[in-house]
Amino acid sequence: MKGALVTTGVLGAVASVLVSCGTLSRTVVAPPQIPGAEYIGDEDCAMCHDVIAEHFATASHARLTAKGDNALGSGCETCHGPGSLHSDAGGGTDNILNPGKDPTICLNCHLEVRSRFMLRSKHPVVMGPDVIQGGLTCTDCHSPHEGSARPGGGGLSGLARNDACLSCHEAQRGPYVFEHEALREGCDVCHDPHGSVNEKLLVARNASLCLRCHFQQQAGPGVVLIGGQNHSEFLSRGTCWTSGCHEAVHGSRVSSSLRY
């Protein structure tokens, strides 16, 4: 069986893609190599990893395994490397690649994410054995095998996305008497989880971030109304949360205007 599946494994290793929420662009990367190992194909992997294979059918990455003339034909070994030594040894961690320990395997395809980890504000992510910025890896937030029917699967959408953030940032979880509606929509409404040119991973700078949702109205020369209130003087002091006003940006137990 292994010999018959070598071709599929090699094709899957040579082809890779860059996947983001809204786009699917192709890029070719060098196939992962393990000295002395050969590609065996997904069917051999699934003989032992049957539960993972079952859930993977509805995972975001599953689209990469599609077959056909124009398909990429990627498989397990595209990320984990050739599996013959791993299979012959009956499993173990010595003869297989683990993206959970080395995010550079993920970043070979997710190039747009790699570039964001080079920005001023970023999560402390392990960037390879020689460049360690911290202890996080991609799989601390993302579950590459889990399908949409599983908690945390399906590409971290909706509530699962917030849960991933709040598992570390517990102080922002609440519950709050007065909620900031943006938190319900998702942490990434305000924060880019991978990296940003702005402090605290913010997707926009200073008051510009708040004004993406809290629209301003020009009521006259030098008069800016937000929510029907004159904010002209406050906007000149800095950000909405550093000018002594809306400091409880995630939510408040005492202030409906999120002042504290």
mmCIF file of C-alpha atoms in Angstrom:
data_model
loop_
_atom_site.group_PDB
_atom_site.id
_atom_site.type_symbol
_atom_site.label_atom_id
_atom_site.label_comp_id
_atom_site.label_asym_id
_atom_site.label_seq_id
_atom_site.Cartn_x
_atom_site.Cartn_y
_atom_site.Cartn_z
ATOM 1 C CA MET A 1 0.000 0.000 0.000
ATOM 2 C CA LYS A 2 2.822 2.378 0.864
ATOM 3 C CA GLY A 3 4.442 2.113 -2.551
ATOM 4 C CA ALA A 4 1.191 2.897 -4.322
ATOM 5 C CA LEU A 5 0.712 6.038 -2.280
ATOM 6 C CA VAL A 6 4.170 7.560 -2.653
ATOM 7 C CA THR A 7 3.203 9.639 -5.717
ATOM 8 C CA THR A 8 0.237 11.211 -3.954
ATOM 9 C CA GLY A 9 2.375 12.085 -0.965
ATOM 10 C CA VAL A 10 5.101 13.704 -3.040
ATOM 11 C CA LEU A 11 2.622 15.809 -5.010
ATOM 12 C CA GLY A 12 1.032 16.883 -1.774
ATOM 13 C CA ALA A 13 4.401 17.873 -0.371
ATOM 14 C CA VAL A 14 5.474 19.904 -3.391
ATOM 15 C CA ALA A 15 2.257 21.925 -3.651
ATOM 16 C CA SER A 16 1.222 24.290 -0.919
ATOM 17 C CA VAL A 17 -1.044 27.294 -0.556
ATOM 18 C CA LEU A 18 -1.377 30.505 1.320
ATOM 19 C CA VAL A 19 -4.783 30.590 3.014
ATOM 20 C CA SER A 20 -6.450 33.587 4.618
ATOM 21 C CA CYS A 21 -10.037 34.342 5.589
ATOM 22 C CA GLY A 22 -10.949 35.894 2.262
ATOM 23 C CA THR A 23 -8.370 34.758 -0.263
ATOM 24 C CA LEU A 24 -6.714 31.607 -1.523
ATOM 25 C CA SER A 25 -3.425 32.258 -3.299
ATOM 26 C CA ARG A 26 -0.975 29.629 -4.455
ATOM 27 C CA THR A 27 2.719 29.519 -3.753
ATOM 28 C CA VAL A 28 5.206 26.685 -4.157
ATOM 29 C CA VAL A 29 7.453 25.771 -1.254
ATOM 30 C CA ALA A 30 10.141 23.132 -0.892
ATOM 31 C CA PRO A 31 8.708 19.809 0.289
ATOM 32 C CA PRO A 32 9.448 19.028 3.943
ATOM 33 C CA GLN A 33 12.216 16.485 4.340
ATOM 34 C CA ILE A 34 13.159 13.978 7.027
ATOM 35 C CA PRO A 35 16.460 12.149 6.362
ATOM 36 C CA GLY A 36 15.806 8.551 5.347
ATOM 37 C CA ALA A 37 12.016 8.907 5.277
ATOM 38 C CA GLU A 38 9.681 8.427 2.317
ATOM 39 C CA TYR A 39 6.174 9.685 1.627
ATOM 40 C CA ILE A 40 3.439 7.137 2.321
ATOM 41 C CA GLY A 41 0.152 8.989 1.723
ATOM 42 C CA ASP A 42 -2.851 10.036 3.789
ATOM 43 C CA GLU A 43 -4.481 6.613 3.935
ATOM 44 C CA ASP A 44 -1.610 5.168 5.936
ATOM 45 C CA CYS A 45 -1.737 8.143 8.317
ATOM 46 C CA ALA A 46 -5.471 7.667 8.869
ATOM 47 C CA MET A 47 -5.012 4.034 9.889
ATOM 48 C CA CYS A 48 -3.646 5.246 13.234
ATOM 49 C CA HIS A 49 -4.886 8.828 13.376
ATOM 50 C CA ASP A 50 -8.480 7.882 12.621
ATOM 51 C CA VAL A 51 -10.134 10.401 14.959
ATOM 52 C CA ILE A 52 -8.112 13.275 13.501
ATOM 53 C CA ALA A 53 -8.931 12.111 9.975
ATOM 54 C CA GLU A 54 -12.655 12.039 10.799
ATOM 55 C CA HIS A 55 -12.769 15.596 12.152
ATOM 56 C CA PHE A 56 -10.431 16.902 9.460
ATOM 57 C CA ALA A 57 -13.099 16.325 6.808
ATOM 58 C CA THR A 58 -14.834 19.596 7.808
ATOM 59 C CA ALA A 59 -11.710 21.576 8.727
ATOM 60 C CA SER A 60 -10.622 24.631 6.753
ATOM 61 C CA HIS A 61 -7.449 22.850 5.689
ATOM 62 C CA ALA A 62 -9.465 19.981 4.188
ATOM 63 C CA ARG A 63 -9.956 21.956 0.968
ATOM 64 C CA LEU A 64 -6.240 21.492 0.278
ATOM 65 C CA THR A 65 -6.653 17.727 -0.024
ATOM 66 C CA ALA A 66 -9.151 17.917 -2.903
ATOM 67 C CA LYS A 67 -8.324 15.720 -5.892
ATOM 68 C CA GLY A 68 -8.620 16.586 -9.572
ATOM 69 C CA ASP A 69 -6.737 18.041 -12.517
ATOM 70 C CA ASN A 70 -6.545 21.548 -11.052
ATOM 71 C CA ALA A 71 -6.384 20.540 -7.395
ATOM 72 C CA LEU A 72 -3.343 20.933 -5.190
ATOM 73 C CA GLY A 73 -3.574 17.421 -3.790
ATOM 74 C CA SER A 74 -1.909 18.335 -0.501
ATOM 75 C CA GLY A 75 -2.030 15.911 2.398
ATOM 76 C CA CYS A 76 -0.842 15.141 5.912
ATOM 77 C CA GLU A 77 2.791 15.001 4.838
ATOM 78 C CA THR A 78 2.655 18.493 3.332
ATOM 79 C CA CYS A 79 2.897 19.744 6.912
ATOM 80 C CA HIS A 80 4.298 16.773 8.823
ATOM 81 C CA GLY A 81 6.926 15.556 6.375
ATOM 82 C CA PRO A 82 7.397 12.047 4.925
ATOM 83 C CA GLY A 83 5.932 9.503 7.324
ATOM 84 C CA SER A 84 7.592 6.148 6.570
ATOM 85 C CA LEU A 85 10.006 6.184 9.537
ATOM 86 C CA HIS A 86 7.260 7.433 11.849
ATOM 87 C CA SER A 87 4.948 4.642 10.657
ATOM 88 C CA ASP A 88 7.604 1.918 10.839
ATOM 89 C CA ALA A 89 8.434 2.941 14.415
ATOM 90 C CA GLY A 90 4.789 2.637 15.430
ATOM 91 C CA GLY A 91 4.451 6.355 16.086
ATOM 92 C CA GLY A 92 6.446 8.626 18.362
ATOM 93 C CA THR A 93 7.716 12.164 17.911
ATOM 94 C CA ASP A 94 11.276 11.587 16.716
ATOM 95 C CA ASN A 95 10.656 10.965 13.022
ATOM 96 C CA ILE A 96 7.865 13.379 12.166
ATOM 97 C CA LEU A 97 7.509 17.161 11.899
ATOM 98 C CA ASN A 98 5.202 18.900 14.367
ATOM 99 C CA PRO A 99 3.919 22.380 13.391
ATOM 100 C CA GLY A 100 2.736 22.706 16.992
ATOM 101 C CA LYS A 101 6.368 23.051 18.031
ATOM 102 C CA ASP A 102 7.721 24.833 14.959
ATOM 103 C CA PRO A 103 5.417 27.548 13.534
ATOM 104 C CA THR A 104 7.766 28.086 10.592
ATOM 105 C CA ILE A 105 6.100 25.030 9.040
ATOM 106 C CA CYS A 106 2.774 26.903 9.076
ATOM 107 C CA LEU A 107 4.385 30.146 7.973
ATOM 108 C CA ASN A 108 5.815 28.541 4.847
ATOM 109 C CA CYS A 109 2.276 28.770 3.451
ATOM 110 C CA HIS A 110 0.740 31.554 5.524
ATOM 111 C CA LEU A 111 3.135 34.190 4.248
ATOM 112 C CA GLU A 112 0.828 37.108 5.039
ATOM 113 C CA VAL A 113 0.910 36.049 8.698
ATOM 114 C CA ARG A 114 4.696 35.664 8.687
ATOM 115 C CA SER A 115 5.064 39.297 7.594
ATOM 116 C CA ARG A 116 2.791 40.540 10.390
ATOM 117 C CA PHE A 117 4.958 38.827 12.991
ATOM 118 C CA MET A 118 7.720 41.207 11.913
ATOM 119 C CA LEU A 119 5.726 44.316 12.832
ATOM 120 C CA ARG A 120 6.204 46.545 15.853
ATOM 121 C CA SER A 121 3.433 45.035 17.972
ATOM 122 C CA LYS A 122 3.019 41.259 17.859
ATOM 123 C CA HIS A 123 2.337 38.184 19.909
ATOM 124 C CA PRO A 124 5.489 36.488 21.259
ATOM 125 C CA VAL A 125 5.646 33.555 18.859
ATOM 126 C CA VAL A 126 8.406 30.983 18.393
ATOM 127 C CA MET A 127 9.837 31.795 14.961
ATOM 128 C CA GLY A 128 12.149 28.790 14.670
ATOM 129 C CA PRO A 129 14.887 27.103 16.676
ATOM 130 C CA ASP A 130 17.313 30.005 16.256
ATOM 131 C CA VAL A 131 14.928 32.963 16.638
ATOM 132 C CA ILE A 132 12.725 32.560 19.702
ATOM 133 C CA GLN A 133 10.573 35.547 20.625
ATOM 134 C CA GLY A 134 8.429 33.806 23.200
ATOM 135 C CA GLY A 135 6.557 30.639 23.991
ATOM 136 C CA LEU A 136 3.495 30.756 21.717
ATOM 137 C CA THR A 137 2.970 28.651 18.624
ATOM 138 C CA CYS A 138 0.228 28.730 15.989
ATOM 139 C CA THR A 139 -1.565 25.749 17.527
ATOM 140 C CA ASP A 140 -1.989 27.551 20.846
ATOM 141 C CA CYS A 141 -4.749 29.512 19.078
ATOM 142 C CA HIS A 142 -5.532 27.483 15.954
ATOM 143 C CA SER A 143 -6.617 23.863 15.674
ATOM 144 C CA PRO A 144 -5.604 22.859 12.142
ATOM 145 C CA HIS A 145 -7.325 19.475 12.233
ATOM 146 C CA GLU A 146 -10.643 20.361 13.880
ATOM 147 C CA GLY A 147 -13.706 20.815 11.716
ATOM 148 C CA SER A 148 -16.471 23.348 12.076
ATOM 149 C CA ALA A 149 -18.529 20.898 14.131
ATOM 150 C CA ARG A 150 -15.933 20.962 16.917
ATOM 151 C CA PRO A 151 -15.260 23.732 19.476
ATOM 152 C CA GLY A 152 -12.372 25.870 18.248
ATOM 153 C CA GLY A 153 -12.458 24.365 14.780
ATOM 154 C CA GLY A 154 -13.507 25.629 11.398
ATOM 155 C CA GLY A 155 -10.903 28.373 11.174
ATOM 156 C CA LEU A 156 -11.588 30.118 14.483
ATOM 157 C CA SER A 157 -14.859 31.766 13.540
ATOM 158 C CA GLY A 158 -17.375 33.521 15.756
ATOM 159 C CA LEU A 159 -17.331 32.687 19.457
ATOM 160 C CA ALA A 160 -14.446 30.248 19.032
ATOM 161 C CA ARG A 161 -12.252 33.163 17.985
ATOM 162 C CA ASN A 162 -12.971 35.062 21.195
ATOM 163 C CA ASP A 163 -12.502 31.952 23.317
ATOM 164 C CA ALA A 164 -8.995 31.516 21.944
ATOM 165 C CA CYS A 165 -8.066 35.062 22.985
ATOM 166 C CA LEU A 166 -9.809 34.975 26.357
ATOM 167 C CA SER A 167 -8.145 31.722 27.361
ATOM 168 C CA CYS A 168 -5.062 33.886 28.002
ATOM 169 C CA HIS A 169 -6.546 37.365 28.387
ATOM 170 C CA GLU A 170 -8.916 36.395 31.197
ATOM 171 C CA ALA A 171 -9.176 39.904 32.652
ATOM 172 C CA GLN A 172 -11.085 40.988 29.542
ATOM 173 C CA ARG A 173 -13.629 38.168 29.739
ATOM 174 C CA GLY A 174 -16.082 39.839 32.096
ATOM 175 C CA PRO A 175 -18.967 39.447 32.732
ATOM 176 C CA TYR A 176 -19.718 43.149 32.565
ATOM 177 C CA VAL A 177 -22.863 45.030 33.484
ATOM 178 C CA PHE A 178 -22.176 47.356 30.547
ATOM 179 C CA GLU A 179 -20.654 45.522 27.609
ATOM 180 C CA HIS A 180 -18.716 47.002 24.732
ATOM 181 C CA GLU A 181 -20.557 45.653 21.702
ATOM 182 C CA ALA A 182 -17.310 45.319 19.778
ATOM 183 C CA LEU A 183 -16.228 42.566 22.163
ATOM 184 C CA ARG A 184 -19.291 40.544 21.207
ATOM 185 C CA GLU A 185 -18.384 40.822 17.535
ATOM 186 C CA GLY A 186 -14.888 39.529 18.138
ATOM 187 C CA CYS A 187 -11.583 40.629 19.598
ATOM 188 C CA ASP A 188 -10.207 41.063 16.091
ATOM 189 C CA VAL A 189 -12.597 43.948 15.430
ATOM 190 C CA CYS A 190 -10.041 46.058 17.297
ATOM 191 C CA HIS A 191 -6.947 43.825 17.441
ATOM 192 C CA ASP A 192 -4.947 42.052 14.753
ATOM 193 C CA PRO A 193 -3.945 38.830 16.539
ATOM 194 C CA HIS A 194 -0.757 38.352 14.518
ATOM 195 C CA GLY A 195 0.785 41.805 14.435
ATOM 196 C CA SER A 196 0.256 45.505 13.830
ATOM 197 C CA VAL A 197 2.166 48.745 13.334
ATOM 198 C CA ASN A 198 0.059 50.136 16.193
ATOM 199 C CA GLU A 199 0.551 49.427 19.882
ATOM 200 C CA LYS A 200 -1.386 46.599 21.546
ATOM 201 C CA LEU A 201 -2.050 44.929 18.186
ATOM 202 C CA LEU A 202 -4.658 47.581 17.352
ATOM 203 C CA VAL A 203 -5.945 47.629 13.779
ATOM 204 C CA ALA A 204 -6.063 51.446 13.645
ATOM 205 C CA ARG A 205 -4.284 54.296 15.391
ATOM 206 C CA ASN A 206 -5.598 56.354 18.306
ATOM 207 C CA ALA A 207 -9.155 57.710 17.996
ATOM 208 C CA SER A 208 -9.333 56.453 14.406
ATOM 209 C CA LEU A 209 -9.979 52.998 15.846
ATOM 210 C CA CYS A 210 -13.071 54.072 17.781
ATOM 211 C CA LEU A 211 -14.374 56.244 14.962
ATOM 212 C CA ARG A 212 -14.631 53.209 12.696
ATOM 213 C CA CYS A 213 -17.836 52.375 14.587
ATOM 214 C CA HIS A 214 -18.641 55.540 16.534
ATOM 215 C CA PHE A 215 -19.250 57.863 13.618
ATOM 216 C CA GLN A 216 -18.531 61.536 14.006
ATOM 217 C CA GLN A 217 -20.652 64.447 12.810
ATOM 218 C CA GLN A 218 -19.310 67.891 11.939
ATOM 219 C CA ALA A 219 -21.753 70.288 13.609
ATOM 220 C CA GLY A 220 -19.861 73.451 12.750
ATOM 221 C CA PRO A 221 -16.344 74.903 12.550
ATOM 222 C CA GLY A 222 -14.230 73.040 15.113
ATOM 223 C CA VAL A 223 -17.225 71.187 16.544
ATOM 224 C CA VAL A 224 -17.224 67.391 16.311
ATOM 225 C CA LEU A 225 -20.209 65.470 17.657
ATOM 226 C CA ILE A 226 -19.982 61.784 18.566
ATOM 227 C CA GLY A 227 -23.116 60.215 19.970
ATOM 228 C CA GLY A 228 -24.698 63.650 20.052
ATOM 229 C CA GLN A 229 -21.989 64.995 22.389
ATOM 230 C CA ASN A 230 -19.316 67.571 21.582
ATOM 231 C CA HIS A 231 -15.995 65.693 21.561
ATOM 232 C CA SER A 232 -13.827 68.375 19.936
ATOM 233 C CA GLU A 233 -11.749 69.126 23.027
ATOM 234 C CA PHE A 234 -11.402 65.482 24.031
ATOM 235 C CA LEU A 235 -10.160 64.369 20.614
ATOM 236 C CA SER A 236 -7.227 66.765 20.920
ATOM 237 C CA ARG A 237 -6.041 65.106 24.142
ATOM 238 C CA GLY A 238 -5.113 61.753 22.659
ATOM 239 C CA THR A 239 -6.971 58.488 22.315
ATOM 240 C CA CYS A 240 -10.498 57.900 23.508
ATOM 241 C CA TRP A 241 -9.144 55.704 26.301
ATOM 242 C CA THR A 242 -6.186 57.861 27.421
ATOM 243 C CA SER A 243 -7.892 61.252 27.585
ATOM 244 C CA GLY A 244 -9.557 60.419 30.889
ATOM 245 C CA CYS A 245 -12.826 59.266 29.337
ATOM 246 C CA HIS A 246 -13.520 55.747 28.072
ATOM 247 C CA GLU A 247 -10.842 53.796 29.926
ATOM 248 C CA ALA A 248 -12.843 50.566 30.326
ATOM 249 C CA VAL A 249 -12.755 49.735 26.629
ATOM 250 C CA HIS A 250 -13.684 46.072 27.062
ATOM 251 C CA GLY A 251 -16.606 46.678 29.418
ATOM 252 C CA SER A 252 -17.562 48.174 32.753
ATOM 253 C CA ARG A 253 -19.483 47.105 35.837
ATOM 254 C CA VAL A 254 -20.368 50.663 36.863
ATOM 255 C CA SER A 255 -20.257 53.040 33.868
ATOM 256 C CA SER A 256 -22.606 52.843 30.894
ATOM 257 C CA SER A 257 -20.208 55.051 28.909
ATOM 258 C CA LEU A 258 -17.274 52.753 29.786
ATOM 259 C CA ARG A 259 -15.474 55.537 31.655
ATOM 260 C CA TYR A 260 -14.000 53.196 34.286
#
